[in-house]
Amino acid sequence: MLQQTQVKTALPYFKNFLLYHPTLESLSKSSEKKVLKLWEGLGYYRRARNLLATAKILVKDYNSKLPNKMIDIKKLPGIGDYTANALLAFVYERPTIAIDGNVRRVFSRILNKREISIDLIKIIDDNKKSLFETKRHSDFVEALMEFGALVCKPKEPACFKCNIKSACKYFKSAKKFKKIKKSQLLEKNYDIFCCINKVKKKIALTKNHNLGFLDNFFFPPIKETKTKKKIKNWNFHSNFKNSISNKKLNINLYYKYSSKLPIQSQWFSLKANDEFIPSFTKKIFKQLSNFN
Ligand code: SF4
């Protein structure tokens, strides 16, 4: 839940999730529909699907335990290098470092070099004797993450209270390296088409998108476009902006009334649904609320 999400946002979801699934076994018996419902509003729903798939594999193939080899952990759905290293340290006290943006920044500041110019894996390997001198490997991984988040922060590092400033080239150097700014995300235009059954107050949603995002989620038909234009048989409703999975969307919302269900679609209530509805779809419902 904490990937791409702040602790304060994830916490109520985490507590609620554990009420429903306090053990791996109970999670492994759940369904995607139920898990997505518990995740509703938290976004990045692939995490929920991967979590469920991983729980099923661990219960079935590993006697409800995490495998202790990197090669096996990385075969689990949604687990890459970062999570695998963190798990090996947290669960098995292995000497390892989970490299994320915070850790990269800390090392690049200590060396006073740009992140892209250092080979962090090699640096860790060359210095493993001193880096892993401690026996508290899980604490070390956690400490590095916290150090990057609380002391060696992205903006204005708290060098005055830093315990390693005497070894830090960034602190000591008069010529500090400058971070390259990430290029601004490009905004793209999308047309969204809402077919509304006015009598039943329902909207037609489909999973057939081919956009690379919204995969497997119910959403009105959507397509990328270059400009806002008049579209035959559709009425323009509104224009609004939205961000989803690191994408910036400039949306033109169109609608029409019809009681005929379009192909590959399903009717959904514009008010409440038992089925999981992603937040983005709910925003569309809100935009259309004057139809209710
Ligand atoms: S002295 Fe400053 S820049 Fe260097 S590691 Fe500490 S907080 Fe980061």
Tab-separated table of N, CA and C in Angstrom, residues 65-69 73 87-94:
chain	number	residue	atom	x	y	z
A	65	LYS	N	4.883	-19.275	3.894
A	65	LYS	CA	6.104	-18.556	4.290
A	65	LYS	C	6.677	-17.837	3.063
A	66	LEU	N	7.454	-16.787	3.328
A	66	LEU	CA	8.131	-16.113	2.218
A	66	LEU	C	9.356	-16.943	1.835
A	67	PRO	N	9.572	-17.224	0.537
A	67	PRO	CA	10.803	-17.950	0.179
A	67	PRO	C	12.030	-17.123	0.590
A	68	ASN	N	13.138	-17.796	0.859
A	68	ASN	CA	14.302	-17.057	1.360
A	68	ASN	C	15.397	-16.871	0.324
A	69	LYS	N	15.067	-17.179	-0.939
A	69	LYS	CA	16.070	-16.953	-2.000
A	69	LYS	C	15.582	-15.833	-2.906
A	73	ILE	N	11.843	-15.127	-4.584
A	73	ILE	CA	11.033	-13.961	-4.183
A	73	ILE	C	10.670	-13.133	-5.412
A	87	LEU	N	12.521	-7.178	1.617
A	87	LEU	CA	11.963	-8.367	2.287
A	87	LEU	C	13.068	-9.257	2.854
A	88	LEU	N	14.133	-9.432	2.084
A	88	LEU	CA	15.229	-10.290	2.579
A	88	LEU	C	15.847	-9.710	3.852
A	89	ALA	N	15.947	-8.390	3.903
A	89	ALA	CA	16.500	-7.766	5.115
A	89	ALA	C	15.490	-7.827	6.266
A	90	PHE	N	14.229	-7.454	5.988
A	90	PHE	CA	13.228	-7.385	7.063
A	90	PHE	C	12.878	-8.770	7.616
A	91	VAL	N	12.726	-9.730	6.722
A	91	VAL	CA	12.232	-11.044	7.163
A	91	VAL	C	13.376	-11.965	7.569
A	92	TYR	N	14.491	-11.919	6.820
A	92	TYR	CA	15.555	-12.892	7.077
A	92	TYR	C	16.870	-12.262	7.561
A	93	GLU	N	16.851	-10.953	7.858
A	93	GLU	CA	18.059	-10.269	8.348
A	93	GLU	C	19.259	-10.480	7.427
A	94	ARG	N	19.010	-10.461	6.137
A	94	ARG	CA	20.110	-10.610	5.177
A	94	ARG	C	20.821	-9.270	4.970
